[in-house]
Each structure stands twice: as structure tokens, then as C-alpha cells.
Tab-separated table of C-alpha atoms in Angstrom:
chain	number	residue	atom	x	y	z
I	13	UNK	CA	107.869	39.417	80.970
I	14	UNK	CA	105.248	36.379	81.435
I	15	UNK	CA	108.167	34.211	79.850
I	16	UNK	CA	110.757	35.346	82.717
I	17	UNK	CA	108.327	34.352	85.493
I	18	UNK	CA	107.243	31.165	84.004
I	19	UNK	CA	110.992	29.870	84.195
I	20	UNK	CA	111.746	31.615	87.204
I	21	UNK	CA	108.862	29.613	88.779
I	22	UNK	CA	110.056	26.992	87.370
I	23	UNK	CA	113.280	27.615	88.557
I	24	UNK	CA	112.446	28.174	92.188
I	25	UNK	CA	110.123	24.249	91.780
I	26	UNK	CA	113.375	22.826	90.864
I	27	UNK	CA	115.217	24.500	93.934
I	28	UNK	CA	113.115	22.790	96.111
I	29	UNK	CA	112.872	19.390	94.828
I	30	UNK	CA	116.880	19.685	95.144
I	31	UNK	CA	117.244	19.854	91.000
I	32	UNK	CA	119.958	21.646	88.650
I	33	UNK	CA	118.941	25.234	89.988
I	34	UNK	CA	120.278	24.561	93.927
I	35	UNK	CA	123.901	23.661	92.390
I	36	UNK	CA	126.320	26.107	91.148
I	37	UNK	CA	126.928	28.073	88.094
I	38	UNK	CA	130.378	29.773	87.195
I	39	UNK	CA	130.092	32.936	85.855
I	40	UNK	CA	133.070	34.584	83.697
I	41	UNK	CA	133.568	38.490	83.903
I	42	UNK	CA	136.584	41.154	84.436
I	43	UNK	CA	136.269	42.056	88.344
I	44	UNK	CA	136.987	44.822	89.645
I	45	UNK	CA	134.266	47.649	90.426
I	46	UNK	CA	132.441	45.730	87.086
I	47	UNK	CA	132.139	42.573	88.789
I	48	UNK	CA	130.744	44.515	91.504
I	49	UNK	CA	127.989	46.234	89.707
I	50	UNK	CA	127.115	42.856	87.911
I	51	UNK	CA	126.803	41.152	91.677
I	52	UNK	CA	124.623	43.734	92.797
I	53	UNK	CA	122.279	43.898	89.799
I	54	UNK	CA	122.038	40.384	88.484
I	55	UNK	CA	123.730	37.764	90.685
I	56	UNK	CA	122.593	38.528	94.155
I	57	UNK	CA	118.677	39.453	92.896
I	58	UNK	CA	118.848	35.508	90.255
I	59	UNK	CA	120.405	33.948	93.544
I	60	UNK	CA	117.607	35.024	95.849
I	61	UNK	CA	114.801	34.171	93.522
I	62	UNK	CA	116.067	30.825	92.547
I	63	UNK	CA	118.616	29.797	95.031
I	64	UNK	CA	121.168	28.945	92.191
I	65	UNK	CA	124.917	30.116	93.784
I	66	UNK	CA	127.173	32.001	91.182
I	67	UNK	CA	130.984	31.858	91.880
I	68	UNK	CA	132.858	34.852	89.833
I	69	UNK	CA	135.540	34.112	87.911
I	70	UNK	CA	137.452	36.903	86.557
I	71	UNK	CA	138.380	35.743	83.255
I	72	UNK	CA	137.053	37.158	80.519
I	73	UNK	CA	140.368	38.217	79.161
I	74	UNK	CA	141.622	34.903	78.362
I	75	UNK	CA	138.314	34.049	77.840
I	76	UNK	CA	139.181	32.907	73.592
I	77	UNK	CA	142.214	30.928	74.707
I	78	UNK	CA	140.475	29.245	77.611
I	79	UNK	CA	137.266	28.300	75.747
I	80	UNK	CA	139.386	27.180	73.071
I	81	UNK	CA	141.356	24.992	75.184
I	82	UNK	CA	137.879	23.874	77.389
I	83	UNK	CA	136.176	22.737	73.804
I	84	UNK	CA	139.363	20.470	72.983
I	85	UNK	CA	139.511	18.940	76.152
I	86	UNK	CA	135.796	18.397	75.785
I	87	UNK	CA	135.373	20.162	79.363
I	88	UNK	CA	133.760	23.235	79.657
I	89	UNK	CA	133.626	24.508	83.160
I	90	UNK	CA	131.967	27.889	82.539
I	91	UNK	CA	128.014	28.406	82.289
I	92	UNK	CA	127.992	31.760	81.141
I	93	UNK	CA	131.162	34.103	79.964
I	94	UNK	CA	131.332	38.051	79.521
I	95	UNK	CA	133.104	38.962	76.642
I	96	UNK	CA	133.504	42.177	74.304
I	97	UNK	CA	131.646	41.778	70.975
I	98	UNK	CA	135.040	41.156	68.721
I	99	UNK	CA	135.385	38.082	71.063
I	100	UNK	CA	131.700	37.155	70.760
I	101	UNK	CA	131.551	37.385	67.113
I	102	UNK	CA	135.286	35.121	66.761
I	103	UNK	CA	133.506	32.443	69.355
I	104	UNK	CA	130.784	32.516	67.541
I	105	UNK	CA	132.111	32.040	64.155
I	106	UNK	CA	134.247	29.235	65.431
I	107	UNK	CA	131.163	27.544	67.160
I	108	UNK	CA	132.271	27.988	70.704
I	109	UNK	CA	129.138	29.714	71.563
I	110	UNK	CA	125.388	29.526	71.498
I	111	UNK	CA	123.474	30.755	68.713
I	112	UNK	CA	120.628	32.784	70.712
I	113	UNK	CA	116.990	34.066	69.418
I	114	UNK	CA	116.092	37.213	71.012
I	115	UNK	CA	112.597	37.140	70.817
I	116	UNK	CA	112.332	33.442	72.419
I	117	UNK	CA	114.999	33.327	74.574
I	118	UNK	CA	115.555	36.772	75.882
I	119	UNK	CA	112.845	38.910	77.624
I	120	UNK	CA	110.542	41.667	75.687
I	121	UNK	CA	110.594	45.573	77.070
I	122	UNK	CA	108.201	46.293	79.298
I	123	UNK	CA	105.763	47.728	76.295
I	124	UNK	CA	106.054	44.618	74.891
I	125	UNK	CA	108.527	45.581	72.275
I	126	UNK	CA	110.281	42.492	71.107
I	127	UNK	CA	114.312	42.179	71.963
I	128	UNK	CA	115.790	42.007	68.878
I	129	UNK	CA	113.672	45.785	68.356
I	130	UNK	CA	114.793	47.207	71.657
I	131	UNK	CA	118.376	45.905	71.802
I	132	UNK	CA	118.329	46.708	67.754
I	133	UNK	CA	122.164	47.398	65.957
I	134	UNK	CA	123.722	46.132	69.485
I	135	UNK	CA	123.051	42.558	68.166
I	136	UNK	CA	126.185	42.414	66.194
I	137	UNK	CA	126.322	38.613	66.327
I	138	UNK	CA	124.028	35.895	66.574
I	139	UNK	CA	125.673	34.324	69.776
I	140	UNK	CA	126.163	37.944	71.486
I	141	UNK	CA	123.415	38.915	74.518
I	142	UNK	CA	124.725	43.101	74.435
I	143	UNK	CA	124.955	44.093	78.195
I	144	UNK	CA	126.671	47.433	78.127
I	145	UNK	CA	127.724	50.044	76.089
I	146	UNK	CA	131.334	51.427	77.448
I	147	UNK	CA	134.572	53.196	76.333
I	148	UNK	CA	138.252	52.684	76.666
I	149	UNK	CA	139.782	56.378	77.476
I	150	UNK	CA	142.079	57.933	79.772
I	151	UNK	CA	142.610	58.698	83.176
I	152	UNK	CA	145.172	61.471	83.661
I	153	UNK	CA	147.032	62.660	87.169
I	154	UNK	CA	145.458	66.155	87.946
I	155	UNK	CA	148.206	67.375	90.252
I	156	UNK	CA	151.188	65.670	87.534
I	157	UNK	CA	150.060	68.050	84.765
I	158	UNK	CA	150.098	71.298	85.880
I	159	UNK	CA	148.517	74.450	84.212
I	160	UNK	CA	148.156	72.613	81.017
I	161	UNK	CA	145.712	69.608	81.210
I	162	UNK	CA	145.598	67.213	78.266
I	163	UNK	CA	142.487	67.621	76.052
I	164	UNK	CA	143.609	65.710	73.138
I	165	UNK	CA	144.577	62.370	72.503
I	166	UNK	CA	147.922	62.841	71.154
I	167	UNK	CA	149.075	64.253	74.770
I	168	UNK	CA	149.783	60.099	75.449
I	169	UNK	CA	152.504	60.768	72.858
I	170	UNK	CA	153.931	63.937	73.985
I	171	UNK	CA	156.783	62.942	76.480
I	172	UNK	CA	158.374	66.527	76.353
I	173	UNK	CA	154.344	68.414	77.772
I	174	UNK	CA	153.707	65.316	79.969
I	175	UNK	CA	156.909	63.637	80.788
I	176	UNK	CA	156.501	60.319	83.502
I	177	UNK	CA	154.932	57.251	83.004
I	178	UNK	CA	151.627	56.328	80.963
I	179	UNK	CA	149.796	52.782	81.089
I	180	UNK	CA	148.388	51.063	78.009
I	181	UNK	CA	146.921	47.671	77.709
I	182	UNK	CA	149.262	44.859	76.593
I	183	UNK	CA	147.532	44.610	73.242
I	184	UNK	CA	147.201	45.732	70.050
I	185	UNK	CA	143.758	46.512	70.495
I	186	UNK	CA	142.526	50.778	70.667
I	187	UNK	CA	146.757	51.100	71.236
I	188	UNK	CA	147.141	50.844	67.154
I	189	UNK	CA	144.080	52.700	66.771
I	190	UNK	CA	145.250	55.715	69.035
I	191	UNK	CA	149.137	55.356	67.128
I	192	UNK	CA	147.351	55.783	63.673
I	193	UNK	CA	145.416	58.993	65.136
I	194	UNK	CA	148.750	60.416	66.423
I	195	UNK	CA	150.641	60.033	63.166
I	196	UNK	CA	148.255	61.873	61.039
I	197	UNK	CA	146.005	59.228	59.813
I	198	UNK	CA	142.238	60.299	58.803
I	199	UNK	CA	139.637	58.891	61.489
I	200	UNK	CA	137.843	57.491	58.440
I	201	UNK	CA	141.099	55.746	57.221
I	202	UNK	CA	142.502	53.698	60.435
I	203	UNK	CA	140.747	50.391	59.597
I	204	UNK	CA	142.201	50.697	55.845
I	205	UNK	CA	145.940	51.342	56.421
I	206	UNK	CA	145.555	49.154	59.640
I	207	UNK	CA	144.517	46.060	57.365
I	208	UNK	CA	148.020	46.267	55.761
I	209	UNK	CA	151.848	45.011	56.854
I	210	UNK	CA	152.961	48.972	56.157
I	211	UNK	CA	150.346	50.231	58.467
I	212	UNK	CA	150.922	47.520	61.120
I	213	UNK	CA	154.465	48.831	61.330
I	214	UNK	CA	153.741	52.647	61.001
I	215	UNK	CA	151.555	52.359	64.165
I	216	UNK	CA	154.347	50.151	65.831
I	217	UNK	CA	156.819	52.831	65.056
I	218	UNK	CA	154.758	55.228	66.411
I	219	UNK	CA	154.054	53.680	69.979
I	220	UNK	CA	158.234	52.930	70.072
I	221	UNK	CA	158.651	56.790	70.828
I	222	UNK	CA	156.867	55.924	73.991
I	223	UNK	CA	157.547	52.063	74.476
I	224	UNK	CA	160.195	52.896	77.212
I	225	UNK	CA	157.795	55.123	78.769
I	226	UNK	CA	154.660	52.721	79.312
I	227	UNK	CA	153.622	50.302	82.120
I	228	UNK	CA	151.632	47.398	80.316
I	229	UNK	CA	148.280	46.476	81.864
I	230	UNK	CA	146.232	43.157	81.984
I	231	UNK	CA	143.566	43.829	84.431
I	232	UNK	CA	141.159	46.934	83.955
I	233	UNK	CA	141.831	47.902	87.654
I	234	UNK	CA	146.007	47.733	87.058
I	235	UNK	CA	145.320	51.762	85.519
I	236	UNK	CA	143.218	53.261	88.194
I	237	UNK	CA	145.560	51.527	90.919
I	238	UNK	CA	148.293	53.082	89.161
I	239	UNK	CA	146.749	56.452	89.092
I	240	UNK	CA	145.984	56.475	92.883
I	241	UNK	CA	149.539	55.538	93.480
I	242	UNK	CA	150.815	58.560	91.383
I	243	UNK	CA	152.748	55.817	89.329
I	244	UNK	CA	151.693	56.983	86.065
I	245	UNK	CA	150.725	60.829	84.287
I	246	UNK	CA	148.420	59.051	82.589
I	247	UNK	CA	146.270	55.392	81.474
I	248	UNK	CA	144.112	54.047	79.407
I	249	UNK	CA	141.278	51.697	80.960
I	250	UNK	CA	137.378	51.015	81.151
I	251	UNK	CA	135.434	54.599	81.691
I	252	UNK	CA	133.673	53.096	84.167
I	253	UNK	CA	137.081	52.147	86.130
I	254	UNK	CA	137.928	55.623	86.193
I	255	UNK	CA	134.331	57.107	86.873
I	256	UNK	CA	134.923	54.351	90.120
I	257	UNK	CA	138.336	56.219	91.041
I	258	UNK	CA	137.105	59.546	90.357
I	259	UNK	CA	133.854	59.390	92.230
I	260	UNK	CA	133.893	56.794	94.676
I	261	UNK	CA	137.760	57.148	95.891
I	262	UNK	CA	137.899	60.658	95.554
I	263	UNK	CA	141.784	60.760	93.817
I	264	UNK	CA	142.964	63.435	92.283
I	265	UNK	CA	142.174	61.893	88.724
I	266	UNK	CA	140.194	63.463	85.641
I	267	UNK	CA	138.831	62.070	82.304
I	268	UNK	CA	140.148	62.849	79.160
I	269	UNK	CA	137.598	61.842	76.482
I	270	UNK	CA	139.044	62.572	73.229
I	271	UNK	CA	138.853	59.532	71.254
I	272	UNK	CA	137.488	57.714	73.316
I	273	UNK	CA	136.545	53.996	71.921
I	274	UNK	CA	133.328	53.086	71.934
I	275	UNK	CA	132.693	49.326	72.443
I	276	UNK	CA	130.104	46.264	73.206
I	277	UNK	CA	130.310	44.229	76.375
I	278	UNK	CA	127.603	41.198	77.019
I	279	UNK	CA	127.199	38.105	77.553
I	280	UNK	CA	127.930	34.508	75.730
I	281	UNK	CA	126.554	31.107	76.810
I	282	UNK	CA	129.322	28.032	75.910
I	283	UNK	CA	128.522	25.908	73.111
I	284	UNK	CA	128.651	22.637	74.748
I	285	UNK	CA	126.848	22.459	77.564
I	286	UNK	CA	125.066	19.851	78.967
I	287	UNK	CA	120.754	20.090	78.378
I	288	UNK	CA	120.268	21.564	82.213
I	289	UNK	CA	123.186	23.587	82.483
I	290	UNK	CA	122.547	25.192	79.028
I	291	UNK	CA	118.808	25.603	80.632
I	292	UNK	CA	120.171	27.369	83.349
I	293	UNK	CA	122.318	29.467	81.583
I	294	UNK	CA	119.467	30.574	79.486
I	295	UNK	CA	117.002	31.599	82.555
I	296	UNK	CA	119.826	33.416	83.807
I	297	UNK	CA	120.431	35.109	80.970
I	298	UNK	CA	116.544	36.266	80.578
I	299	UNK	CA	116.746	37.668	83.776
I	300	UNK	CA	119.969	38.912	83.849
I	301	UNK	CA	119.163	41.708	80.503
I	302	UNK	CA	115.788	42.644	80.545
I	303	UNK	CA	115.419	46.068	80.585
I	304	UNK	CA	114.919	46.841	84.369
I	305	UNK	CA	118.304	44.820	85.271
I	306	UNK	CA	120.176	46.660	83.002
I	307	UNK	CA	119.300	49.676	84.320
I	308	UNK	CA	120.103	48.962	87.717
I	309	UNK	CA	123.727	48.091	86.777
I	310	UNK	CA	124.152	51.594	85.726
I	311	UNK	CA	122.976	52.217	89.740
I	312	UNK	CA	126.999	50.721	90.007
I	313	UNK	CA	128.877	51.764	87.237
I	314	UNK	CA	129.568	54.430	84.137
I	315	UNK	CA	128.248	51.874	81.095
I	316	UNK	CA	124.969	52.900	79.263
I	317	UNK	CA	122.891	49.563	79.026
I	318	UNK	CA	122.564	48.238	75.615
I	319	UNK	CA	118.389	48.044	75.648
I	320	UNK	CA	117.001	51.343	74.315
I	321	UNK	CA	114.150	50.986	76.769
I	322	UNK	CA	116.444	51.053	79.679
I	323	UNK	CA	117.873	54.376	79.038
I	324	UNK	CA	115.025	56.648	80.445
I	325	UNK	CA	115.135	53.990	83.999
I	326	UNK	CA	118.603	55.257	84.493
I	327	UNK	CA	119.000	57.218	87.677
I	328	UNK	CA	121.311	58.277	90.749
I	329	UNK	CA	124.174	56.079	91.642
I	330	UNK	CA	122.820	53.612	93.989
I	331	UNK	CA	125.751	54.493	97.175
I	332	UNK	CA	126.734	58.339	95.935
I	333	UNK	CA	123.786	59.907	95.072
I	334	UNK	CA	124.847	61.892	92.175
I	335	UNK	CA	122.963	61.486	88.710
I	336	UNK	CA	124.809	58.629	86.493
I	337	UNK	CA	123.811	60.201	83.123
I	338	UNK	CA	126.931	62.948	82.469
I	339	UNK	CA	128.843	59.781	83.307
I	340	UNK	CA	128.390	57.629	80.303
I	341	UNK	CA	130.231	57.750	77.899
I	342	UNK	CA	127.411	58.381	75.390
I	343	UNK	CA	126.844	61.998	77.216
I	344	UNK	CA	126.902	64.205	74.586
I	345	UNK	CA	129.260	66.699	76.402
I	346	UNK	CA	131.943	63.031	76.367
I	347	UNK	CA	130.606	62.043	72.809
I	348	UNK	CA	131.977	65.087	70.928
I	349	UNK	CA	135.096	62.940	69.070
I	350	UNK	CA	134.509	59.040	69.563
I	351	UNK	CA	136.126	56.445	67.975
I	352	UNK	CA	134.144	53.782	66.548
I	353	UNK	CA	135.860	50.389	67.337
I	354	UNK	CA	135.525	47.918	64.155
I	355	UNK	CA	134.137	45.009	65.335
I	356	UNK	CA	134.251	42.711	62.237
I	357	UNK	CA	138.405	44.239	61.447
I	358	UNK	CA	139.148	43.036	64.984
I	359	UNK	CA	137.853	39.287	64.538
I	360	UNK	CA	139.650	38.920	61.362
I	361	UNK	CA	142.963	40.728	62.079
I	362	UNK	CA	143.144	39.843	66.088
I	363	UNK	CA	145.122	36.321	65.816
I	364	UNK	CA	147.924	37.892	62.977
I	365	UNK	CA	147.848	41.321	64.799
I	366	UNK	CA	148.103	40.035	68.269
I	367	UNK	CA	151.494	38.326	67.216
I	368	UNK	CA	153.097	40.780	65.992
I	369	UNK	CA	152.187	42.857	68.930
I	370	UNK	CA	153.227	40.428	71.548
I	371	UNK	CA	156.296	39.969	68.919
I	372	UNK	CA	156.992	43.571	69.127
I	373	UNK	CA	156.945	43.765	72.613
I	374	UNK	CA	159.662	40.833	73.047
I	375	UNK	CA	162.002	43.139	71.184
């Protein structure tokens, strides 16, 4: 930790001779009640210790496109971007982001043990800072369902038990995944038959017996509003969206595990930056994971922190009061049938796949 103080001291000397740390930095995430759990553990604590304001932007999923678009214009507006590991590892390879050394630029646990240890398998790219550890699952109506709540996956594709509406995101992402599941497909086998044109279309197929039936979501909080407006039976989103409209807004809304897709969220820093900002980025970055921030962002929110030496720090919620840990979705009573998302499928397949998605839509 002697590495975080130095440059938060050094930080704080710059603030007052009026240097890079008293201007702004723009910070890229999804909003939402995640926004809110990243304000409360990172932003507000880095902006009162170094006086460095952070606006929000809630972009991170255009974040590709738009940092795509930023490095051709030879403008890039953003300091820091959260993005899900598929995205860090295709920025990355394209050299849109910052290579980053763990063990120079990123704090040790409190024991000492070195980042790259304590954060460990979570490093799946060289440009990726892991943050969280989440799933994408679903959020079912309690009082739409009856006698008969869904435990399995394959209720999203059973109009005739769970007739109404059900909300998926608009991409191909988890949706082709689930499709595969539902049509018989080994768990072990998705990533195989997905990688070919037949099994493209067989999961396309699939999702047509419920295309008519689905309200297409952008936003992570489009499901939960759609819940607590008794709009849809059912939706897919972020656990921790759900454990937010669950817990904290009391609707008559309950988790349905099964399958649930495990994923990476963290942070990048822009390739491109300019010597300070990238400076910045960096301190804010050191502060922003080391082990005792990342356990206070499960204080806010359902997402197990990605350092192994936060895990034991994580408590109540910070407002409620209850204990956070059957919450996650790496409980063992939520864990019994996960899905594994392929990170390395989904940044080779994502450009093709996503047009024949969006194409398939259109139709």
C-alpha cells in the first residue's frame, strides 16, 4: 500500500499547486444502481483525497464503437472506461487500451501478496484491471406465475406455462447461449456448434418461437423497470440489478439462477492519452481496486470483487443491513448450474455474430 500513498500524496501536492489532479476526469460505466455503488466506493472517497472531480458517463455499452471512433478522430475524451472482459480483451488486441503491470501499477493485498497473485485467473488480458465478478440471469414476476415458479432456464421459452412478455438484451450475447441450452445442446458443446453458420441459425430459430414475445433491452435498468411495472413475466439483466429491485424496492420479483452466466467486469485505461491524464488514470486506478475498495462496493451491490483477498472483508449492505454474501452470484446455493461465458469465442465471433443478430432482428 506504500505505493498508493506515495501518489496519493502526490496527488493531493498537485491539487494544491492547481496541477492536472484539480481538473476533471470522465469516467465510463453502465449507471444505474452500478454507477451508484462505484460513486460511493471509489469516486466520492479518490475525489475527497485528491480533489480530482469525476463526471459519469454511462457508456460502457457503446464503449468498442465509441473508442473506435475517439482513436480515428485522434480525440479521446474518456480517462478511464468500464467494460466486460470480451470488450477488454478486443480493445486490447486492437491497441485501444493500456497494457497494465499488476505488480507496478496496481496495489498489493494487504499481506503484501502481489496483484497479479491475488487477482490471479481474473487477469484474462493484459489491458484488463478485473473489478467484479457478476452474472446475467433472470428476474421473474412472482404474482404473474402462479403456483408454478420457473426453476429452469428453458421456462424463457415456454410461452404456453408462462405466457406474457419476457425481456432479453438486444444482442447476441448469453441470448444464443441460453437458445443452444433450450434446444438440447450439451453445456460442454455451446461454444463448438456456436462457432459454425448451422449453429448460428439453430439458435436463431430457436429464439424466433419467442421473437414476437420479447421486449429488447439496452440499458441494464430497462429489465428491472420493466418488472416493477408488471410489463414483462420475466428478464434477463445484471444480478445485481435485480438483487437492487428485490431488496431495496421491495417488488414482487424473485431470482431464477439456472444458468446463470458468469462474467468479468473492470476497468480499461484508453490507449492514447496524454502523459498526465494517463498519470491520473493510473492513481485512480490503484486506488480504485485494491482490496479494501473492492470490498466496499459489494457494501452497494450483488458482484463478488475480483481480488481473492477481498472476499473475507465482505459484509452487510451498507443502507439495508442484511448480509451481502447469499447475494452473489458465486453463493454456492446460486452456483449449482452456471454457465461459463467464453471470453476468447466472444472477441473473435462478436463483430460476424453481432450482424447477423442485428440482421435477424431487422427481419
Amino acid at each position: 500500500m506504500k505505493r498508493t500513498t506515495t501518489m496519493l500524496t502526490a496527488v493531493a501536492l498537485a491539487t494544491a499547486a492547481g496541477g492536472v489532479s484539480a481538473e476533471e476526469m470522465t469516467i465510463v460505466s453502465w449507471g444505474g444502481a452500478y454507477s451508484k455503488s462505484q460513486l460511493k466506493a471509489y469516486h466520492e472517497p479518490y475525489s475527497e483525497k485528491t480533489g480530482v472531480t469525476i463526471l459519469n458517463d454511462d457508456s460502457s455499452a457503446e464503449a468498442v464503437a465509441k473508442l473506435r471512433a475517439m482513436n480515428e478522430a485522434g480525440n479521446i475524451t474518456w480517462d478511464v472506461v468500464d467494460v466486460v472482459a470480451a470488450d477488454a480483451i478486443r480493445l486490447c488486441d486492437e491497441g485501444l487500451a493500456m497494457e497494465i503491470d499488476p505488480d507496478t501499477q496496481l496495489a498489493p493485498a494487504p499481506d503484501g501478496t502481489p496483484a497479479s497473485e491475488d487477482f490471479g485467473d481474473l487477469l484474462v488480458s493484459e489491458c484488463f484491471i478485473p473489478q467484479i465478478v457478476y452474472s446475467t440471469t433472470f428476474g421473474y414476476r412472482t404474482d404473474m406465475v402462479g403456483d408454478n415458479p420457473p426453476t429452469d432456464i428453458c421456462a424463457v421459452f415456454d410461452l404456453e406455462t408462462y405466457p406474457g412478455k419476457r425481456s432479453l438484451e438486444k444482442r447476441p450475447i448469453n441470448n444464443m447461449e441460453w437458445a443452444l441450452l433450450c434446444d438440447g445442446v450439451p453445456k460442454d458443446e455451446v461454444y463448438d456448434v456456436l462457432a459454425t453458420d448451422e449453429g448460428q441459425d439453430r439458435a436463431l430459430k430457436k429464439l424466433d418461437t419467442i421473437k414476437n414475445s420479447v421486449v429488447w433491452w439496452s440499458a441494464g435498468a430497462d429489465t428491472p423497470q420493466l418488472l416493477a411495472d408488471g410489463e414483462v413475466v420475466m428478464g434477463s439483466t445484471y444480478n445485481g440489478r435485480l438483487f437492487s429491485v428485490i431488496e431495496e424496492q421491495k417488488q414482487p420479483v424473485a431470482m431464477l439462477w439456472d444458468a446463470q452466466v458468469f462474467d468479468l467486469d473492470g476497468w480499461i485505461i484508453p490507449a492514447g492519452l496524454s502523459e498526465e491524464r494517463k498519470q491520473r488514470a493510473l492513481d485512480y486506478i490503484m486506488f480504485a481496486t485494491d482490496t479494501q475498495r473492492l470490498a466496499d462496493q459489494a457494501k452497494y451491490i450483488s458482484y463478488g470483487p475480483a481480488r481473492a483477498s477481498s472476499a473475507p472483508l465482505v459484509g452487510k449492505h451498507a443502507e439495508l443491513g442484511i448480509d451481502m454474501a447469499p447475494h452473489m452470484p458465486t453463493d454456492p446455493e446460486n452456483a449449482k448450474n452456471t454457465f461459463l461465458y467464453n471470453y476468447e469465442f466472444w472477441a473473435d465471433y462478436r463483430d460476424d455474430i453481432d450482424a447477423k443478430f442485428q440482421a435477424w432482428l431487422a427481419q
